[in-house]
Amino acid sequence: MAMLLEDIVQSVEIWLKLIKKPQPYVDPNLDPVLLVPGIAGSILNAVDDETGKEERVWVRILGADYKFRTKLWSRFDPSTGKTESLDPNTTIRVPEERYGLGAIDVLDPDMIVGRDCVCYFHDMIVEMLKWGFQEGKTLFGFGYDFRQSNRLQETMDRLATKLESVYEASGGKKINVISHSMGGLLVKCFMGLHSDIFQKYVKNWIAIAAPFRGAPGYIASTFLNGMSFVDGWEQNFFISKWSMHQLLIECPSIYELMACPHFHWQHIPLLEIWREKEGCDGYPRTILESYRPGNCIDIFKEALSGNTVDYNGEMIPLPFNLEILKWVKETQKVLSHAKVPSGVKFYNIYGINLETPHSVCYGSEEAPVTNIQDLRFFQPKYICVDGDGTVPAESAKVSRLPF
């Protein structure tokens, strides 16, 4: 009986080996595509410089907030333009598995419940594979440390290397670059700094929801209250808004998303505050103050003047960073002078018909703000315009080439 059972098992194994798994459809005539995500759209791993141990710190479930604070909290170094982790023994690395696609597909592969909230380019990758694209031949990804400036030389060098490797892997075919959100600023910075490389390797650039003029409402409230990347109960699986707030104050990428002060906005984005002040007659009065882009810097400075974090028992000040502002002014120069090279086609895709934060208001006539440093504890109220829910259409659309 035992021999008979063994013979049956062996027969089944042989039968299964004879069944050929269907091979995925591959279209050899397709041009290569490189996907570039937006802010927080790349997996980040922390590498222990002493042991070499590597662990995912964005995004994860178990111990998420603790790992985020210990491994990702950072300080900006004005001498290099780079944001460095507070942990001196930690290096942040973007994984390169699956030709860069692994870092931008599902941001937490271990997540089961609520997995949709951590899918980034996943659906697009699945569809493109059905269309005949092939990982490593015609489909690639470029993840990056989204804490950093969009013109950080280290990132620019990595992108140059990636474009060359994609070009060679596809047999010398020029590349279609598809960027999303802040990834559009990164690509534009690269185009401005390395126009010759961009022209050599890129055939088409497709920008999706790029905040070319900034994301006024979200970024103004981010400086004061932090940012949530998901809504509803799924927030429980992510970093606390406060922990994210402390990180983003030291991220040049966030400052580079501020509303462009020199753009001729149809409706100027404002930071509005209901404040209680003493009138000429000595009695308190409630007034509505409005600050245009550029003029709201003093508010950010005052609101964050006493902001600190406790890192391993050391109180570290994290005010609004004026050194980052200096760096951002140079980034804005690069962006303003960037031009699409001859022979490269640019396609701009942006969303409409969704209420999108544009201006932000704190306090109310009935409950005014009495202390600017308390703005961190106020719930912002948004004044919205047309857009995709995050980026105003006016910011995303580009009326002419070259920008």
PDB file of N, CA, C and O in Angstrom, residues 149-209:
ATOM      1  N   SER A 149      16.134  66.977  -1.475  1.00  0.00           N
ATOM      2  CA  SER A 149      15.833  67.958  -2.512  1.00  0.00           C
ATOM      3  C   SER A 149      15.689  67.277  -3.861  1.00  0.00           C
ATOM      4  O   SER A 149      16.345  66.264  -4.153  1.00  0.00           O
ATOM      5  N   ASN A 150      14.838  67.829  -4.701  1.00  0.00           N
ATOM      6  CA  ASN A 150      14.642  67.281  -6.044  1.00  0.00           C
ATOM      7  C   ASN A 150      15.833  67.527  -6.959  1.00  0.00           C
ATOM      8  O   ASN A 150      15.862  66.995  -8.074  1.00  0.00           O
ATOM      9  N   ARG A 151      16.800  68.324  -6.503  1.00  0.00           N
ATOM     10  CA  ARG A 151      17.992  68.533  -7.333  1.00  0.00           C
ATOM     11  C   ARG A 151      19.257  68.031  -6.639  1.00  0.00           C
ATOM     12  O   ARG A 151      20.372  68.398  -7.031  1.00  0.00           O
ATOM     13  N   LEU A 152      19.108  67.204  -5.611  1.00  0.00           N
ATOM     14  CA  LEU A 152      20.281  66.666  -4.926  1.00  0.00           C
ATOM     15  C   LEU A 152      21.161  65.921  -5.928  1.00  0.00           C
ATOM     16  O   LEU A 152      20.669  65.074  -6.685  1.00  0.00           O
ATOM     17  N   GLN A 153      22.445  66.228  -5.941  1.00  0.00           N
ATOM     18  CA  GLN A 153      23.342  65.669  -6.935  1.00  0.00           C
ATOM     19  C   GLN A 153      23.373  64.147  -6.904  1.00  0.00           C
ATOM     20  O   GLN A 153      23.453  63.481  -7.943  1.00  0.00           O
ATOM     21  N   GLU A 154      23.294  63.592  -5.702  1.00  0.00           N
ATOM     22  CA  GLU A 154      23.309  62.139  -5.559  1.00  0.00           C
ATOM     23  C   GLU A 154      22.129  61.507  -6.300  1.00  0.00           C
ATOM     24  O   GLU A 154      22.279  60.491  -6.987  1.00  0.00           O
ATOM     25  N   THR A 155      20.960  62.120  -6.192  1.00  0.00           N
ATOM     26  CA  THR A 155      19.769  61.619  -6.894  1.00  0.00           C
ATOM     27  C   THR A 155      19.908  61.824  -8.396  1.00  0.00           C
ATOM     28  O   THR A 155      19.536  60.961  -9.195  1.00  0.00           O
ATOM     29  N   MET A 156      20.445  62.986  -8.788  1.00  0.00           N
ATOM     30  CA  MET A 156      20.637  63.262 -10.207  1.00  0.00           C
ATOM     31  C   MET A 156      21.596  62.247 -10.839  1.00  0.00           C
ATOM     32  O   MET A 156      21.370  61.773 -11.968  1.00  0.00           O
ATOM     33  N   ASP A 157      22.649  61.886 -10.109  1.00  0.00           N
ATOM     34  CA  ASP A 157      23.616  60.899 -10.619  1.00  0.00           C
ATOM     35  C   ASP A 157      22.963  59.532 -10.767  1.00  0.00           C
ATOM     36  O   ASP A 157      23.204  58.820 -11.758  1.00  0.00           O
ATOM     37  N   ARG A 158      22.124  59.167  -9.786  1.00  0.00           N
ATOM     38  CA  ARG A 158      21.437  57.873  -9.852  1.00  0.00           C
ATOM     39  C   ARG A 158      20.484  57.830 -11.042  1.00  0.00           C
ATOM     40  O   ARG A 158      20.380  56.804 -11.734  1.00  0.00           O
ATOM     41  N   LEU A 159      19.787  58.945 -11.297  1.00  0.00           N
ATOM     42  CA  LEU A 159      18.850  58.980 -12.414  1.00  0.00           C
ATOM     43  C   LEU A 159      19.589  58.911 -13.751  1.00  0.00           C
ATOM     44  O   LEU A 159      19.131  58.237 -14.681  1.00  0.00           O
ATOM     45  N   ALA A 160      20.728  59.565 -13.831  1.00  0.00           N
ATOM     46  CA  ALA A 160      21.530  59.495 -15.058  1.00  0.00           C
ATOM     47  C   ALA A 160      21.969  58.060 -15.330  1.00  0.00           C
ATOM     48  O   ALA A 160      21.894  57.569 -16.471  1.00  0.00           O
ATOM     49  N   THR A 161      22.415  57.378 -14.272  1.00  0.00           N
ATOM     50  CA  THR A 161      22.828  55.980 -14.414  1.00  0.00           C
ATOM     51  C   THR A 161      21.649  55.100 -14.805  1.00  0.00           C
ATOM     52  O   THR A 161      21.776  54.187 -15.629  1.00  0.00           O
ATOM     53  N   LYS A 162      20.487  55.366 -14.208  1.00  0.00           N
ATOM     54  CA  LYS A 162      19.301  54.577 -14.518  1.00  0.00           C
ATOM     55  C   LYS A 162      18.882  54.743 -15.981  1.00  0.00           C
ATOM     56  O   LYS A 162      18.567  53.754 -16.665  1.00  0.00           O
ATOM     57  N   LEU A 163      18.881  55.973 -16.483  1.00  0.00           N
ATOM     58  CA  LEU A 163      18.504  56.214 -17.877  1.00  0.00           C
ATOM     59  C   LEU A 163      19.444  55.472 -18.826  1.00  0.00           C
ATOM     60  O   LEU A 163      18.997  54.855 -19.805  1.00  0.00           O
ATOM     61  N   GLU A 164      20.726  55.503 -18.530  1.00  0.00           N
ATOM     62  CA  GLU A 164      21.692  54.817 -19.386  1.00  0.00           C
ATOM     63  C   GLU A 164      21.478  53.306 -19.357  1.00  0.00           C
ATOM     64  O   GLU A 164      21.513  52.639 -20.404  1.00  0.00           O
ATOM     65  N   SER A 165      21.231  52.750 -18.149  1.00  0.00           N
ATOM     66  CA  SER A 165      21.050  51.301 -18.033  1.00  0.00           C
ATOM     67  C   SER A 165      19.761  50.839 -18.710  1.00  0.00           C
ATOM     68  O   SER A 165      19.721  49.768 -19.324  1.00  0.00           O
ATOM     69  N   VAL A 166      18.695  51.637 -18.615  1.00  0.00           N
ATOM     70  CA  VAL A 166      17.433  51.293 -19.285  1.00  0.00           C
ATOM     71  C   VAL A 166      17.626  51.313 -20.793  1.00  0.00           C
ATOM     72  O   VAL A 166      17.151  50.432 -21.522  1.00  0.00           O
ATOM     73  N   TYR A 167      18.321  52.324 -21.274  1.00  0.00           N
ATOM     74  CA  TYR A 167      18.590  52.468 -22.706  1.00  0.00           C
ATOM     75  C   TYR A 167      19.353  51.245 -23.240  1.00  0.00           C
ATOM     76  O   TYR A 167      19.011  50.686 -24.289  1.00  0.00           O
ATOM     77  N   GLU A 168      20.339  50.816 -22.483  1.00  0.00           N
ATOM     78  CA  GLU A 168      21.158  49.671 -22.914  1.00  0.00           C
ATOM     79  C   GLU A 168      20.383  48.359 -22.799  1.00  0.00           C
ATOM     80  O   GLU A 168      20.461  47.499 -23.684  1.00  0.00           O
ATOM     81  N   ALA A 169      19.609  48.194 -21.702  1.00  0.00           N
ATOM     82  CA  ALA A 169      18.859  46.952 -21.496  1.00  0.00           C
ATOM     83  C   ALA A 169      17.792  46.741 -22.555  1.00  0.00           C
ATOM     84  O   ALA A 169      17.435  45.600 -22.873  1.00  0.00           O
ATOM     85  N   SER A 170      17.282  47.839 -23.107  1.00  0.00           N
ATOM     86  CA  SER A 170      16.223  47.737 -24.116  1.00  0.00           C
ATOM     87  C   SER A 170      16.780  47.687 -25.538  1.00  0.00           C
ATOM     88  O   SER A 170      16.009  47.765 -26.505  1.00  0.00           O
ATOM     89  N   GLY A 171      18.079  47.595 -25.647  1.00  0.00           N
ATOM     90  CA  GLY A 171      18.673  47.492 -26.977  1.00  0.00           C
ATOM     91  C   GLY A 171      18.837  48.811 -27.693  1.00  0.00           C
ATOM     92  O   GLY A 171      18.794  48.855 -28.923  1.00  0.00           O
ATOM     93  N   GLY A 172      19.013  49.878 -26.933  1.00  0.00           N
ATOM     94  CA  GLY A 172      19.252  51.180 -27.542  1.00  0.00           C
ATOM     95  C   GLY A 172      18.003  51.932 -27.931  1.00  0.00           C
ATOM     96  O   GLY A 172      18.057  52.838 -28.775  1.00  0.00           O
ATOM     97  N   LYS A 173      16.879  51.585 -27.322  1.00  0.00           N
ATOM     98  CA  LYS A 173      15.645  52.318 -27.597  1.00  0.00           C
ATOM     99  C   LYS A 173      15.500  53.488 -26.623  1.00  0.00           C
ATOM    100  O   LYS A 173      15.785  53.349 -25.436  1.00  0.00           O
ATOM    101  N   LYS A 174      15.035  54.613 -27.129  1.00  0.00           N
ATOM    102  CA  LYS A 174      14.809  55.758 -26.251  1.00  0.00           C
ATOM    103  C   LYS A 174      13.625  55.497 -25.323  1.00  0.00           C
ATOM    104  O   LYS A 174      12.734  54.715 -25.617  1.00  0.00           O
ATOM    105  N   ILE A 175      13.613  56.214 -24.198  1.00  0.00           N
ATOM    106  CA  ILE A 175      12.759  55.881 -23.063  1.00  0.00           C
ATOM    107  C   ILE A 175      11.547  56.801 -22.968  1.00  0.00           C
ATOM    108  O   ILE A 175      11.648  58.006 -23.230  1.00  0.00           O
ATOM    109  N   ASN A 176      10.420  56.227 -22.550  1.00  0.00           N
ATOM    110  CA  ASN A 176       9.251  57.004 -22.159  1.00  0.00           C
ATOM    111  C   ASN A 176       9.259  57.131 -20.633  1.00  0.00           C
ATOM    112  O   ASN A 176       9.124  56.131 -19.929  1.00  0.00           O
ATOM    113  N   VAL A 177       9.454  58.332 -20.136  1.00  0.00           N
ATOM    114  CA  VAL A 177       9.468  58.577 -18.696  1.00  0.00           C
ATOM    115  C   VAL A 177       8.065  58.975 -18.256  1.00  0.00           C
ATOM    116  O   VAL A 177       7.472  59.904 -18.818  1.00  0.00           O
ATOM    117  N   ILE A 178       7.527  58.272 -17.252  1.00  0.00           N
ATOM    118  CA  ILE A 178       6.226  58.607 -16.678  1.00  0.00           C
ATOM    119  C   ILE A 178       6.443  58.982 -15.224  1.00  0.00           C
ATOM    120  O   ILE A 178       6.846  58.148 -14.409  1.00  0.00           O
ATOM    121  N   SER A 179       6.199  60.238 -14.898  1.00  0.00           N
ATOM    122  CA  SER A 179       6.387  60.704 -13.525  1.00  0.00           C
ATOM    123  C   SER A 179       5.040  61.028 -12.900  1.00  0.00           C
ATOM    124  O   SER A 179       4.095  61.392 -13.587  1.00  0.00           O
ATOM    125  N   HIS A 180       4.981  60.898 -11.584  1.00  0.00           N
ATOM    126  CA  HIS A 180       3.761  61.249 -10.863  1.00  0.00           C
ATOM    127  C   HIS A 180       4.069  62.277  -9.783  1.00  0.00           C
ATOM    128  O   HIS A 180       5.078  62.165  -9.082  1.00  0.00           O
ATOM    129  N   SER A 181       3.228  63.290  -9.672  1.00  0.00           N
ATOM    130  CA  SER A 181       3.286  64.285  -8.599  1.00  0.00           C
ATOM    131  C   SER A 181       4.678  64.898  -8.481  1.00  0.00           C
ATOM    132  O   SER A 181       5.199  65.412  -9.465  1.00  0.00           O
ATOM    133  N   MET A 182       5.286  64.848  -7.274  1.00  0.00           N
ATOM    134  CA  MET A 182       6.579  65.494  -7.083  1.00  0.00           C
ATOM    135  C   MET A 182       7.661  64.901  -7.981  1.00  0.00           C
ATOM    136  O   MET A 182       8.683  65.553  -8.256  1.00  0.00           O
ATOM    137  N   GLY A 183       7.437  63.691  -8.456  1.00  0.00           N
ATOM    138  CA  GLY A 183       8.384  63.108  -9.404  1.00  0.00           C
ATOM    139  C   GLY A 183       8.549  63.973 -10.633  1.00  0.00           C
ATOM    140  O   GLY A 183       9.607  63.957 -11.282  1.00  0.00           O
ATOM    141  N   GLY A 184       7.511  64.757 -10.968  1.00  0.00           N
ATOM    142  CA  GLY A 184       7.603  65.683 -12.096  1.00  0.00           C
ATOM    143  C   GLY A 184       8.618  66.778 -11.843  1.00  0.00           C
ATOM    144  O   GLY A 184       9.318  67.220 -12.760  1.00  0.00           O
ATOM    145  N   LEU A 185       8.718  67.247 -10.590  1.00  0.00           N
ATOM    146  CA  LEU A 185       9.720  68.261 -10.256  1.00  0.00           C
ATOM    147  C   LEU A 185      11.119  67.665 -10.321  1.00  0.00           C
ATOM    148  O   LEU A 185      12.065  68.328 -10.758  1.00  0.00           O
ATOM    149  N   LEU A 186      11.250  66.426  -9.870  1.00  0.00           N
ATOM    150  CA  LEU A 186      12.553  65.769  -9.921  1.00  0.00           C
ATOM    151  C   LEU A 186      13.017  65.627 -11.370  1.00  0.00           C
ATOM    152  O   LEU A 186      14.169  65.931 -11.703  1.00  0.00           O
ATOM    153  N   VAL A 187      12.113  65.161 -12.239  1.00  0.00           N
ATOM    154  CA  VAL A 187      12.464  64.995 -13.656  1.00  0.00           C
ATOM    155  C   VAL A 187      12.787  66.347 -14.284  1.00  0.00           C
ATOM    156  O   VAL A 187      13.734  66.475 -15.069  1.00  0.00           O
ATOM    157  N   LYS A 188      12.022  67.376 -13.921  1.00  0.00           N
ATOM    158  CA  LYS A 188      12.275  68.701 -14.485  1.00  0.00           C
ATOM    159  C   LYS A 188      13.615  69.258 -14.030  1.00  0.00           C
ATOM    160  O   LYS A 188      14.334  69.894 -14.810  1.00  0.00           O
ATOM    161  N   CYS A 189      13.975  69.004 -12.763  1.00  0.00           N
ATOM    162  CA  CYS A 189      15.292  69.424 -12.273  1.00  0.00           C
ATOM    163  C   CYS A 189      16.396  68.720 -13.059  1.00  0.00           C
ATOM    164  O   CYS A 189      17.382  69.350 -13.463  1.00  0.00           O
ATOM    165  N   PHE A 190      16.218  67.415 -13.283  1.00  0.00           N
ATOM    166  CA  PHE A 190      17.223  66.671 -14.043  1.00  0.00           C
ATOM    167  C   PHE A 190      17.327  67.217 -15.458  1.00  0.00           C
ATOM    168  O   PHE A 190      18.427  67.385 -16.001  1.00  0.00           O
ATOM    169  N   MET A 191      16.188  67.507 -16.056  1.00  0.00           N
ATOM    170  CA  MET A 191      16.167  68.040 -17.416  1.00  0.00           C
ATOM    171  C   MET A 191      16.876  69.388 -17.488  1.00  0.00           C
ATOM    172  O   MET A 191      17.559  69.695 -18.464  1.00  0.00           O
ATOM    173  N   GLY A 192      16.727  70.190 -16.414  1.00  0.00           N
ATOM    174  CA  GLY A 192      17.374  71.491 -16.396  1.00  0.00           C
ATOM    175  C   GLY A 192      18.865  71.408 -16.173  1.00  0.00           C
ATOM    176  O   GLY A 192      19.637  72.218 -16.702  1.00  0.00           O
ATOM    177  N   LEU A 193      19.295  70.425 -15.368  1.00  0.00           N
ATOM    178  CA  LEU A 193      20.723  70.295 -15.036  1.00  0.00           C
ATOM    179  C   LEU A 193      21.484  69.416 -16.016  1.00  0.00           C
ATOM    180  O   LEU A 193      22.694  69.586 -16.183  1.00  0.00           O
ATOM    181  N   HIS A 194      20.793  68.461 -16.649  1.00  0.00           N
ATOM    182  CA  HIS A 194      21.460  67.508 -17.541  1.00  0.00           C
ATOM    183  C   HIS A 194      20.660  67.356 -18.832  1.00  0.00           C
ATOM    184  O   HIS A 194      20.250  66.251 -19.205  1.00  0.00           O
ATOM    185  N   SER A 195      20.457  68.461 -19.512  1.00  0.00           N
ATOM    186  CA  SER A 195      19.653  68.462 -20.729  1.00  0.00           C
ATOM    187  C   SER A 195      20.217  67.531 -21.793  1.00  0.00           C
ATOM    188  O   SER A 195      19.459  66.877 -22.525  1.00  0.00           O
ATOM    189  N   ASP A 196      21.547  67.440 -21.872  1.00  0.00           N
ATOM    190  CA  ASP A 196      22.179  66.597 -22.890  1.00  0.00           C
ATOM    191  C   ASP A 196      21.891  65.116 -22.656  1.00  0.00           C
ATOM    192  O   ASP A 196      21.591  64.371 -23.608  1.00  0.00           O
ATOM    193  N   ILE A 197      21.933  64.690 -21.397  1.00  0.00           N
ATOM    194  CA  ILE A 197      21.633  63.288 -21.078  1.00  0.00           C
ATOM    195  C   ILE A 197      20.163  62.997 -21.325  1.00  0.00           C
ATOM    196  O   ILE A 197      19.794  61.952 -21.873  1.00  0.00           O
ATOM    197  N   PHE A 198      19.306  63.917 -20.913  1.00  0.00           N
ATOM    198  CA  PHE A 198      17.863  63.754 -21.104  1.00  0.00           C
ATOM    199  C   PHE A 198      17.547  63.622 -22.591  1.00  0.00           C
ATOM    200  O   PHE A 198      16.770  62.761 -22.999  1.00  0.00           O
ATOM    201  N   GLN A 199      18.149  64.454 -23.397  1.00  0.00           N
ATOM    202  CA  GLN A 199      17.904  64.428 -24.846  1.00  0.00           C
ATOM    203  C   GLN A 199      18.417  63.136 -25.471  1.00  0.00           C
ATOM    204  O   GLN A 199      17.804  62.596 -26.393  1.00  0.00           O
ATOM    205  N   LYS A 200      19.530  62.612 -24.951  1.00  0.00           N
ATOM    206  CA  LYS A 200      20.143  61.414 -25.514  1.00  0.00           C
ATOM    207  C   LYS A 200      19.296  60.169 -25.287  1.00  0.00           C
ATOM    208  O   LYS A 200      19.181  59.313 -26.171  1.00  0.00           O
ATOM    209  N   TYR A 201      18.666  60.081 -24.110  1.00  0.00           N
ATOM    210  CA  TYR A 201      18.012  58.830 -23.735  1.00  0.00           C
ATOM    211  C   TYR A 201      16.485  58.873 -23.716  1.00  0.00           C
ATOM    212  O   TYR A 201      15.843  57.828 -23.728  1.00  0.00           O
ATOM    213  N   VAL A 202      15.880  60.057 -23.666  1.00  0.00           N
ATOM    214  CA  VAL A 202      14.433  60.148 -23.469  1.00  0.00           C
ATOM    215  C   VAL A 202      13.720  60.484 -24.778  1.00  0.00           C
ATOM    216  O   VAL A 202      14.125  61.394 -25.508  1.00  0.00           O
ATOM    217  N   LYS A 203      12.642  59.760 -25.047  1.00  0.00           N
ATOM    218  CA  LYS A 203      11.821  59.998 -26.223  1.00  0.00           C
ATOM    219  C   LYS A 203      10.610  60.853 -25.854  1.00  0.00           C
ATOM    220  O   LYS A 203      10.312  61.853 -26.520  1.00  0.00           O
ATOM    221  N   ASN A 204       9.897  60.450 -24.807  1.00  0.00           N
ATOM    222  CA  ASN A 204       8.710  61.170 -24.334  1.00  0.00           C
ATOM    223  C   ASN A 204       8.752  61.296 -22.813  1.00  0.00           C
ATOM    224  O   ASN A 204       9.198  60.380 -22.115  1.00  0.00           O
ATOM    225  N   TRP A 205       8.273  62.414 -22.319  1.00  0.00           N
ATOM    226  CA  TRP A 205       8.090  62.578 -20.874  1.00  0.00           C
ATOM    227  C   TRP A 205       6.611  62.852 -20.617  1.00  0.00           C
ATOM    228  O   TRP A 205       6.042  63.805 -21.152  1.00  0.00           O
ATOM    229  N   ILE A 206       5.994  61.981 -19.806  1.00  0.00           N
ATOM    230  CA  ILE A 206       4.588  62.122 -19.437  1.00  0.00           C
ATOM    231  C   ILE A 206       4.527  62.464 -17.953  1.00  0.00           C
ATOM    232  O   ILE A 206       4.893  61.648 -17.104  1.00  0.00           O
ATOM    233  N   ALA A 207       4.084  63.681 -17.647  1.00  0.00           N
ATOM    234  CA  ALA A 207       3.960  64.121 -16.259  1.00  0.00           C
ATOM    235  C   ALA A 207       2.509  64.007 -15.830  1.00  0.00           C
ATOM    236  O   ALA A 207       1.616  64.559 -16.474  1.00  0.00           O
ATOM    237  N   ILE A 208       2.272  63.276 -14.728  1.00  0.00           N
ATOM    238  CA  ILE A 208       0.921  63.104 -14.198  1.00  0.00           C
ATOM    239  C   ILE A 208       0.810  63.870 -12.883  1.00  0.00           C
ATOM    240  O   ILE A 208       1.553  63.615 -11.940  1.00  0.00           O
ATOM    241  N   ALA A 209      -0.108  64.834 -12.829  1.00  0.00           N
ATOM    242  CA  ALA A 209      -0.405  65.590 -11.599  1.00  0.00           C
ATOM    243  C   ALA A 209       0.849  66.200 -10.979  1.00  0.00           C
ATOM    244  O   ALA A 209       1.065  66.102  -9.778  1.00  0.00           O
TER     245      ALA A 209
END
